[in-house]
DNA sequence: CTGTTAGCGCTTTCAC
DNA sequence: GTGAAAGCGCTAACAG
């Protein structure tokens, strides 16, 4: 069987009215008679009419597609976020195309270029570990394509963003450790180019001060999030002048790599060195020694909020210039007893 | 700045030729002068011309979009597969829309309906744990939308499919255990509705026969892949008449749940009971006691092959009817020493 | 409230 | 080899 196209023309013919009336009725135009609308809808149903997106898009000069670029689909944080995005976006009849930067700047740029070429109506982004400049995203603006960032947001630029209250959560994490009597707390942070790293550090710093814990410079490490670098930095911590009692990790993946480094040295994770981290991924449930505590970031909800904000911007009147908006998602410290 | 549209009309004007010539030149039509083509391409470049997909699609009555429905993006097997699909598909200027069934038949059906409504050019599917009928996919055929299945394929229906050589791999797994002198081997299989479950069972059965290992009926369990059911079935195995020395699990997730059940009973996974499984996911690298061996299924490659096959079908002449094709991907047993 | 009409950007006969 | 013109399915002035 072939793709049989039922068009508004068919509906118009069947009802003996004009296509424009059908078109308007279908769009629930206020000035169309209730009776007429009813009949149009009924006939559309009967004929199995399905609007042709391409025609609408051509006419309206939109694509009803939004682009998403993020580091890795494999990370549960992001695959949950994308689910949130998709649920919101598809409820509004938009499509989502996803592109993975794999934490490489070059792949991120390629994705952005392709978004411009395919004329997406908007972009949702979480930047790569290598991204330090906002530059390439400005290009999207030049084409009038709005961008909303989530979680990993470029620094020092006013942009639309959805983020967790990282600093507060980081504070809570250290507080949790302090209350357990743990004093020597190191931080294995993400790249300095990410604002989310700064915020973790700030929360760490403030809490360490507040609870009178000593801040040694060698306790503060950053990793580029790769396995190699993370292992190396963790080994540095273990072999450093004083071995930390606890390590506060950028996220669960960093924590898991760090634990591996621990085992390499014959140490038992969460016994010899306590781990706490960010993300609270389902996979940690499979670990024999999960981090003692971690911050649930509500990835799905972040995705939802980012999508809602983007749609709001896309659907705002063309002339209205909205100031950059920031949405903060509350996180929660989960203690794995 | 606004979205400024450069159209073929602009190119035609700039060159003082007609739009049809420009259109043909851009498509590398054989009957257009080489000189003309060159000038057209050059001008297109200079003007930053980007073809408008909507117009082309409207004209050609295609959407350049393919739909993918699979159980979970969160499972690494599927997120890797989708990456393979995307790489192939986007290289050919198609878009991918992904829908997660979450192993629910109802969500799978919704996805299929939405694919029909949005007129995708083709569908790639891996069926849900609940799917027993091919029925709903037939609907896609009715609209002339080709479907390619991968990994989780409906049973007893001739369809386009990409699958691993599961039975062989299952055989190898049991062989591996037999060679270690392990005799009491149980299988914690997936739902009987999935052909991939049958194949695992067949490989298990043949190997058990071949190596003279006893097949107890209580050693053969199936789970619906949910955590609850898997825990329950594993506890049944532990509390059964004879406790198995090894359990062959449907996939790494089932293995990880089963190991949890193990620990609940005070048993140490891979010491008291040995686990082997399918998938060889990266996350198993984070486990303290990963499965002793597992079958690498090359998810990325499966995705690639499924996408290539689908594109081949889509791009074949409209009148040609291709017989259902089957592509078998070689798997490999990985022993975690 | 409804019909007429002119396109959106592109492809594709049919001419020459 | 190239151009003119029709039209894909839909929307939105403009006109009643």
JSON list of N, CA, C and O in Angstrom, two decimals, chain A residues 157-200:
[
{"chain": "A", "resi": 157, "resn": "UNK", "atom": "N", "xyz": [28.77, 34.80, 31.38]},
{"chain": "A", "resi": 157, "resn": "UNK", "atom": "CA", "xyz": [28.01, 35.30, 30.25]},
{"chain": "A", "resi": 157, "resn": "UNK", "atom": "C", "xyz": [26.54, 35.24, 30.65]},
{"chain": "A", "resi": 157, "resn": "UNK", "atom": "O", "xyz": [26.11, 34.24, 31.23]},
{"chain": "A", "resi": 158, "resn": "UNK", "atom": "N", "xyz": [25.80, 36.31, 30.38]},
{"chain": "A", "resi": 158, "resn": "UNK", "atom": "CA", "xyz": [24.38, 36.26, 30.72]},
{"chain": "A", "resi": 158, "resn": "UNK", "atom": "C", "xyz": [23.64, 35.40, 29.70]},
{"chain": "A", "resi": 158, "resn": "UNK", "atom": "O", "xyz": [23.55, 35.77, 28.53]},
{"chain": "A", "resi": 159, "resn": "UNK", "atom": "N", "xyz": [23.17, 34.24, 30.12]},
{"chain": "A", "resi": 159, "resn": "UNK", "atom": "CA", "xyz": [22.46, 33.34, 29.21]},
{"chain": "A", "resi": 159, "resn": "UNK", "atom": "C", "xyz": [21.26, 32.73, 29.92]},
{"chain": "A", "resi": 159, "resn": "UNK", "atom": "O", "xyz": [21.17, 32.78, 31.15]},
{"chain": "A", "resi": 160, "resn": "UNK", "atom": "N", "xyz": [20.39, 32.15, 29.14]},
{"chain": "A", "resi": 160, "resn": "UNK", "atom": "CA", "xyz": [19.29, 31.40, 29.71]},
{"chain": "A", "resi": 160, "resn": "UNK", "atom": "C", "xyz": [19.84, 30.10, 30.26]},
{"chain": "A", "resi": 160, "resn": "UNK", "atom": "O", "xyz": [20.56, 29.40, 29.56]},
{"chain": "A", "resi": 161, "resn": "UNK", "atom": "N", "xyz": [19.50, 29.80, 31.48]},
{"chain": "A", "resi": 161, "resn": "UNK", "atom": "CA", "xyz": [20.13, 28.64, 32.09]},
{"chain": "A", "resi": 161, "resn": "UNK", "atom": "C", "xyz": [19.26, 27.98, 33.13]},
{"chain": "A", "resi": 161, "resn": "UNK", "atom": "O", "xyz": [18.48, 28.62, 33.84]},
{"chain": "A", "resi": 162, "resn": "UNK", "atom": "N", "xyz": [19.43, 26.68, 33.24]},
{"chain": "A", "resi": 162, "resn": "UNK", "atom": "CA", "xyz": [18.79, 25.90, 34.29]},
{"chain": "A", "resi": 162, "resn": "UNK", "atom": "C", "xyz": [19.92, 25.22, 35.04]},
{"chain": "A", "resi": 162, "resn": "UNK", "atom": "O", "xyz": [20.75, 24.54, 34.43]},
{"chain": "A", "resi": 163, "resn": "UNK", "atom": "N", "xyz": [19.98, 25.43, 36.33]},
{"chain": "A", "resi": 163, "resn": "UNK", "atom": "CA", "xyz": [21.08, 24.83, 37.07]},
{"chain": "A", "resi": 163, "resn": "UNK", "atom": "C", "xyz": [20.62, 24.38, 38.44]},
{"chain": "A", "resi": 163, "resn": "UNK", "atom": "O", "xyz": [19.58, 24.81, 38.94]},
{"chain": "A", "resi": 164, "resn": "UNK", "atom": "N", "xyz": [21.37, 23.51, 39.05]},
{"chain": "A", "resi": 164, "resn": "UNK", "atom": "CA", "xyz": [21.08, 23.09, 40.42]},
{"chain": "A", "resi": 164, "resn": "UNK", "atom": "C", "xyz": [21.69, 24.08, 41.39]},
{"chain": "A", "resi": 164, "resn": "UNK", "atom": "O", "xyz": [22.58, 24.84, 41.01]},
{"chain": "A", "resi": 165, "resn": "UNK", "atom": "N", "xyz": [21.23, 24.09, 42.60]},
{"chain": "A", "resi": 165, "resn": "UNK", "atom": "CA", "xyz": [21.85, 24.96, 43.60]},
{"chain": "A", "resi": 165, "resn": "UNK", "atom": "C", "xyz": [23.09, 24.26, 44.17]},
{"chain": "A", "resi": 165, "resn": "UNK", "atom": "O", "xyz": [23.13, 23.83, 45.32]},
{"chain": "A", "resi": 166, "resn": "UNK", "atom": "N", "xyz": [24.08, 24.15, 43.30]},
{"chain": "A", "resi": 166, "resn": "UNK", "atom": "CA", "xyz": [25.28, 23.36, 43.55]},
{"chain": "A", "resi": 166, "resn": "UNK", "atom": "C", "xyz": [26.01, 23.78, 44.82]},
{"chain": "A", "resi": 166, "resn": "UNK", "atom": "O", "xyz": [26.38, 22.94, 45.64]},
{"chain": "A", "resi": 167, "resn": "UNK", "atom": "N", "xyz": [26.23, 25.08, 44.96]},
{"chain": "A", "resi": 167, "resn": "UNK", "atom": "CA", "xyz": [27.04, 25.54, 46.10]},
{"chain": "A", "resi": 167, "resn": "UNK", "atom": "C", "xyz": [26.40, 25.12, 47.42]},
{"chain": "A", "resi": 167, "resn": "UNK", "atom": "O", "xyz": [27.08, 24.62, 48.32]},
{"chain": "A", "resi": 168, "resn": "UNK", "atom": "N", "xyz": [25.09, 25.28, 47.52]},
{"chain": "A", "resi": 168, "resn": "UNK", "atom": "CA", "xyz": [24.39, 24.87, 48.74]},
{"chain": "A", "resi": 168, "resn": "UNK", "atom": "C", "xyz": [24.57, 23.38, 49.00]},
{"chain": "A", "resi": 168, "resn": "UNK", "atom": "O", "xyz": [24.82, 22.95, 50.12]},
{"chain": "A", "resi": 169, "resn": "UNK", "atom": "N", "xyz": [24.40, 22.61, 47.92]},
{"chain": "A", "resi": 169, "resn": "UNK", "atom": "CA", "xyz": [24.49, 21.16, 48.06]},
{"chain": "A", "resi": 169, "resn": "UNK", "atom": "C", "xyz": [25.90, 20.76, 48.48]},
{"chain": "A", "resi": 169, "resn": "UNK", "atom": "O", "xyz": [26.08, 19.89, 49.34]},
{"chain": "A", "resi": 170, "resn": "UNK", "atom": "N", "xyz": [26.90, 21.42, 47.88]},
{"chain": "A", "resi": 170, "resn": "UNK", "atom": "CA", "xyz": [28.28, 21.11, 48.22]},
{"chain": "A", "resi": 170, "resn": "UNK", "atom": "C", "xyz": [28.51, 21.41, 49.70]},
{"chain": "A", "resi": 170, "resn": "UNK", "atom": "O", "xyz": [29.17, 20.64, 50.42]},
{"chain": "A", "resi": 171, "resn": "UNK", "atom": "N", "xyz": [27.93, 22.49, 50.15]},
{"chain": "A", "resi": 171, "resn": "UNK", "atom": "CA", "xyz": [28.04, 22.85, 51.56]},
{"chain": "A", "resi": 171, "resn": "UNK", "atom": "C", "xyz": [27.48, 21.73, 52.44]},
{"chain": "A", "resi": 171, "resn": "UNK", "atom": "O", "xyz": [28.10, 21.28, 53.39]},
{"chain": "A", "resi": 172, "resn": "UNK", "atom": "N", "xyz": [26.33, 21.27, 52.05]},
{"chain": "A", "resi": 172, "resn": "UNK", "atom": "CA", "xyz": [25.67, 20.20, 52.83]},
{"chain": "A", "resi": 172, "resn": "UNK", "atom": "C", "xyz": [26.50, 18.93, 52.89]},
{"chain": "A", "resi": 172, "resn": "UNK", "atom": "O", "xyz": [26.51, 18.21, 53.89]},
{"chain": "A", "resi": 173, "resn": "UNK", "atom": "N", "xyz": [27.15, 18.64, 51.77]},
{"chain": "A", "resi": 173, "resn": "UNK", "atom": "CA", "xyz": [27.96, 17.44, 51.70]},
{"chain": "A", "resi": 173, "resn": "UNK", "atom": "C", "xyz": [29.09, 17.51, 52.74]},
{"chain": "A", "resi": 173, "resn": "UNK", "atom": "O", "xyz": [29.31, 16.56, 53.49]},
{"chain": "A", "resi": 174, "resn": "UNK", "atom": "N", "xyz": [29.75, 18.67, 52.76]},
{"chain": "A", "resi": 174, "resn": "UNK", "atom": "CA", "xyz": [30.87, 18.81, 53.70]},
{"chain": "A", "resi": 174, "resn": "UNK", "atom": "C", "xyz": [30.36, 18.81, 55.14]},
{"chain": "A", "resi": 174, "resn": "UNK", "atom": "O", "xyz": [30.95, 18.21, 56.03]},
{"chain": "A", "resi": 175, "resn": "UNK", "atom": "N", "xyz": [29.22, 19.45, 55.32]},
{"chain": "A", "resi": 175, "resn": "UNK", "atom": "CA", "xyz": [28.59, 19.46, 56.64]},
{"chain": "A", "resi": 175, "resn": "UNK", "atom": "C", "xyz": [28.33, 18.03, 57.13]},
{"chain": "A", "resi": 175, "resn": "UNK", "atom": "O", "xyz": [28.61, 17.69, 58.27]},
{"chain": "A", "resi": 176, "resn": "UNK", "atom": "N", "xyz": [27.81, 17.23, 56.21]},
{"chain": "A", "resi": 176, "resn": "UNK", "atom": "CA", "xyz": [27.55, 15.82, 56.53]},
{"chain": "A", "resi": 176, "resn": "UNK", "atom": "C", "xyz": [28.82, 15.12, 57.02]},
{"chain": "A", "resi": 176, "resn": "UNK", "atom": "O", "xyz": [28.81, 14.41, 58.03]},
{"chain": "A", "resi": 177, "resn": "UNK", "atom": "N", "xyz": [29.94, 15.38, 56.33]},
{"chain": "A", "resi": 177, "resn": "UNK", "atom": "CA", "xyz": [31.21, 14.76, 56.71]},
{"chain": "A", "resi": 177, "resn": "UNK", "atom": "C", "xyz": [31.68, 15.30, 58.05]},
{"chain": "A", "resi": 177, "resn": "UNK", "atom": "O", "xyz": [32.13, 14.55, 58.92]},
{"chain": "A", "resi": 178, "resn": "UNK", "atom": "N", "xyz": [31.55, 16.63, 58.20]},
{"chain": "A", "resi": 178, "resn": "UNK", "atom": "CA", "xyz": [32.03, 17.26, 59.43]},
{"chain": "A", "resi": 178, "resn": "UNK", "atom": "C", "xyz": [31.30, 16.68, 60.64]},
{"chain": "A", "resi": 178, "resn": "UNK", "atom": "O", "xyz": [31.89, 16.40, 61.69]},
{"chain": "A", "resi": 179, "resn": "UNK", "atom": "N", "xyz": [29.99, 16.46, 60.44]},
{"chain": "A", "resi": 179, "resn": "UNK", "atom": "CA", "xyz": [29.20, 15.92, 61.54]},
{"chain": "A", "resi": 179, "resn": "UNK", "atom": "C", "xyz": [29.59, 14.49, 61.90]},
{"chain": "A", "resi": 179, "resn": "UNK", "atom": "O", "xyz": [29.32, 14.01, 62.99]},
{"chain": "A", "resi": 180, "resn": "UNK", "atom": "N", "xyz": [30.21, 13.81, 60.95]},
{"chain": "A", "resi": 180, "resn": "UNK", "atom": "CA", "xyz": [30.70, 12.46, 61.23]},
{"chain": "A", "resi": 180, "resn": "UNK", "atom": "C", "xyz": [32.09, 12.50, 61.85]},
{"chain": "A", "resi": 180, "resn": "UNK", "atom": "O", "xyz": [32.71, 11.46, 62.07]},
{"chain": "A", "resi": 181, "resn": "UNK", "atom": "N", "xyz": [32.59, 13.71, 62.08]},
{"chain": "A", "resi": 181, "resn": "UNK", "atom": "CA", "xyz": [33.90, 13.85, 62.70]},
{"chain": "A", "resi": 181, "resn": "UNK", "atom": "C", "xyz": [35.06, 13.74, 61.73]},
{"chain": "A", "resi": 181, "resn": "UNK", "atom": "O", "xyz": [36.21, 13.60, 62.13]},
{"chain": "A", "resi": 182, "resn": "UNK", "atom": "N", "xyz": [34.75, 13.78, 60.44]},
{"chain": "A", "resi": 182, "resn": "UNK", "atom": "CA", "xyz": [35.80, 13.69, 59.43]},
{"chain": "A", "resi": 182, "resn": "UNK", "atom": "C", "xyz": [36.37, 15.08, 59.18]},
{"chain": "A", "resi": 182, "resn": "UNK", "atom": "O", "xyz": [35.62, 16.03, 58.95]},
{"chain": "A", "resi": 183, "resn": "UNK", "atom": "N", "xyz": [37.67, 15.20, 59.26]},
{"chain": "A", "resi": 183, "resn": "UNK", "atom": "CA", "xyz": [38.30, 16.51, 59.17]},
{"chain": "A", "resi": 183, "resn": "UNK", "atom": "C", "xyz": [39.05, 16.73, 57.86]},
{"chain": "A", "resi": 183, "resn": "UNK", "atom": "O", "xyz": [38.99, 17.79, 57.25]},
{"chain": "A", "resi": 184, "resn": "UNK", "atom": "N", "xyz": [39.80, 15.71, 57.47]},
{"chain": "A", "resi": 184, "resn": "UNK", "atom": "CA", "xyz": [40.66, 15.88, 56.29]},
{"chain": "A", "resi": 184, "resn": "UNK", "atom": "C", "xyz": [39.88, 15.55, 55.01]},
{"chain": "A", "resi": 184, "resn": "UNK", "atom": "O", "xyz": [39.82, 14.40, 54.58]},
{"chain": "A", "resi": 185, "resn": "UNK", "atom": "N", "xyz": [39.29, 16.56, 54.46]},
{"chain": "A", "resi": 185, "resn": "UNK", "atom": "CA", "xyz": [38.43, 16.36, 53.30]},
{"chain": "A", "resi": 185, "resn": "UNK", "atom": "C", "xyz": [39.06, 16.98, 52.05]},
{"chain": "A", "resi": 185, "resn": "UNK", "atom": "O", "xyz": [39.35, 18.18, 52.01]},
{"chain": "A", "resi": 186, "resn": "UNK", "atom": "N", "xyz": [39.28, 16.15, 51.04]},
{"chain": "A", "resi": 186, "resn": "UNK", "atom": "CA", "xyz": [39.81, 16.64, 49.77]},
{"chain": "A", "resi": 186, "resn": "UNK", "atom": "C", "xyz": [38.67, 16.81, 48.77]},
{"chain": "A", "resi": 186, "resn": "UNK", "atom": "O", "xyz": [37.57, 16.28, 48.97]},
{"chain": "A", "resi": 187, "resn": "UNK", "atom": "N", "xyz": [38.93, 17.58, 47.73]},
{"chain": "A", "resi": 187, "resn": "UNK", "atom": "CA", "xyz": [37.94, 17.72, 46.67]},
{"chain": "A", "resi": 187, "resn": "UNK", "atom": "C", "xyz": [38.57, 17.35, 45.34]},
{"chain": "A", "resi": 187, "resn": "UNK", "atom": "O", "xyz": [39.66, 17.80, 45.01]},
{"chain": "A", "resi": 188, "resn": "UNK", "atom": "N", "xyz": [37.89, 16.48, 44.61]},
{"chain": "A", "resi": 188, "resn": "UNK", "atom": "CA", "xyz": [38.34, 16.07, 43.28]},
{"chain": "A", "resi": 188, "resn": "UNK", "atom": "C", "xyz": [37.34, 16.69, 42.31]},
{"chain": "A", "resi": 188, "resn": "UNK", "atom": "O", "xyz": [36.31, 16.10, 42.00]},
{"chain": "A", "resi": 189, "resn": "UNK", "atom": "N", "xyz": [37.68, 17.88, 41.88]},
{"chain": "A", "resi": 189, "resn": "UNK", "atom": "CA", "xyz": [36.72, 18.73, 41.17]},
{"chain": "A", "resi": 189, "resn": "UNK", "atom": "C", "xyz": [36.82, 18.58, 39.65]},
{"chain": "A", "resi": 189, "resn": "UNK", "atom": "O", "xyz": [37.77, 17.98, 39.14]},
{"chain": "A", "resi": 190, "resn": "UNK", "atom": "N", "xyz": [35.84, 19.17, 38.94]},
{"chain": "A", "resi": 190, "resn": "UNK", "atom": "CA", "xyz": [35.87, 19.17, 37.48]},
{"chain": "A", "resi": 190, "resn": "UNK", "atom": "C", "xyz": [36.71, 20.33, 36.97]},
{"chain": "A", "resi": 190, "resn": "UNK", "atom": "O", "xyz": [37.28, 21.08, 37.76]},
{"chain": "A", "resi": 191, "resn": "UNK", "atom": "N", "xyz": [36.79, 20.48, 35.64]},
{"chain": "A", "resi": 191, "resn": "UNK", "atom": "CA", "xyz": [37.63, 21.52, 35.04]},
{"chain": "A", "resi": 191, "resn": "UNK", "atom": "C", "xyz": [37.20, 22.93, 35.48]},
{"chain": "A", "resi": 191, "resn": "UNK", "atom": "O", "xyz": [36.00, 23.19, 35.64]},
{"chain": "A", "resi": 192, "resn": "UNK", "atom": "N", "xyz": [38.17, 23.80, 35.63]},
{"chain": "A", "resi": 192, "resn": "UNK", "atom": "CA", "xyz": [37.90, 25.15, 36.10]},
{"chain": "A", "resi": 192, "resn": "UNK", "atom": "C", "xyz": [37.04, 25.94, 35.10]},
{"chain": "A", "resi": 192, "resn": "UNK", "atom": "O", "xyz": [36.42, 26.93, 35.45]},
{"chain": "A", "resi": 193, "resn": "UNK", "atom": "N", "xyz": [36.98, 25.46, 33.85]},
{"chain": "A", "resi": 193, "resn": "UNK", "atom": "CA", "xyz": [36.20, 26.19, 32.85]},
{"chain": "A", "resi": 193, "resn": "UNK", "atom": "C", "xyz": [34.70, 26.08, 33.11]},
{"chain": "A", "resi": 193, "resn": "UNK", "atom": "O", "xyz": [33.91, 26.85, 32.59]},
{"chain": "A", "resi": 194, "resn": "UNK", "atom": "N", "xyz": [34.30, 25.08, 33.90]},
{"chain": "A", "resi": 194, "resn": "UNK", "atom": "CA", "xyz": [32.88, 24.89, 34.16]},
{"chain": "A", "resi": 194, "resn": "UNK", "atom": "C", "xyz": [32.46, 25.64, 35.42]},
{"chain": "A", "resi": 194, "resn": "UNK", "atom": "O", "xyz": [33.09, 25.51, 36.47]},
{"chain": "A", "resi": 195, "resn": "UNK", "atom": "N", "xyz": [31.38, 26.37, 35.28]},
{"chain": "A", "resi": 195, "resn": "UNK", "atom": "CA", "xyz": [30.88, 27.10, 36.44]},
{"chain": "A", "resi": 195, "resn": "UNK", "atom": "C", "xyz": [30.48, 26.13, 37.55]},
{"chain": "A", "resi": 195, "resn": "UNK", "atom": "O", "xyz": [30.64, 26.43, 38.73]},
{"chain": "A", "resi": 196, "resn": "UNK", "atom": "N", "xyz": [29.97, 24.98, 37.16]},
{"chain": "A", "resi": 196, "resn": "UNK", "atom": "CA", "xyz": [29.56, 24.01, 38.17]},
{"chain": "A", "resi": 196, "resn": "UNK", "atom": "C", "xyz": [30.74, 23.55, 39.02]},
{"chain": "A", "resi": 196, "resn": "UNK", "atom": "O", "xyz": [30.56, 23.11, 40.16]},
{"chain": "A", "resi": 197, "resn": "UNK", "atom": "N", "xyz": [31.94, 23.65, 38.48]},
{"chain": "A", "resi": 197, "resn": "UNK", "atom": "CA", "xyz": [33.13, 23.33, 39.28]},
{"chain": "A", "resi": 197, "resn": "UNK", "atom": "C", "xyz": [33.36, 24.42, 40.31]},
{"chain": "A", "resi": 197, "resn": "UNK", "atom": "O", "xyz": [33.57, 24.15, 41.50]},
{"chain": "A", "resi": 198, "resn": "UNK", "atom": "N", "xyz": [33.31, 25.65, 39.87]},
{"chain": "A", "resi": 198, "resn": "UNK", "atom": "CA", "xyz": [33.46, 26.79, 40.77]},
{"chain": "A", "resi": 198, "resn": "UNK", "atom": "C", "xyz": [32.50, 26.69, 41.94]},
{"chain": "A", "resi": 198, "resn": "UNK", "atom": "O", "xyz": [32.87, 26.93, 43.09]},
{"chain": "A", "resi": 199, "resn": "UNK", "atom": "N", "xyz": [31.28, 26.36, 41.62]},
{"chain": "A", "resi": 199, "resn": "UNK", "atom": "CA", "xyz": [30.25, 26.34, 42.66]},
{"chain": "A", "resi": 199, "resn": "UNK", "atom": "C", "xyz": [30.50, 25.25, 43.68]},
{"chain": "A", "resi": 199, "resn": "UNK", "atom": "O", "xyz": [30.26, 25.44, 44.88]},
{"chain": "A", "resi": 200, "resn": "UNK", "atom": "N", "xyz": [30.96, 24.11, 43.18]},
{"chain": "A", "resi": 200, "resn": "UNK", "atom": "CA", "xyz": [31.30, 23.05, 44.12]},
{"chain": "A", "resi": 200, "resn": "UNK", "atom": "C", "xyz": [32.42, 23.52, 45.04]},
{"chain": "A", "resi": 200, "resn": "UNK", "atom": "O", "xyz": [32.38, 23.33, 46.25]}
]
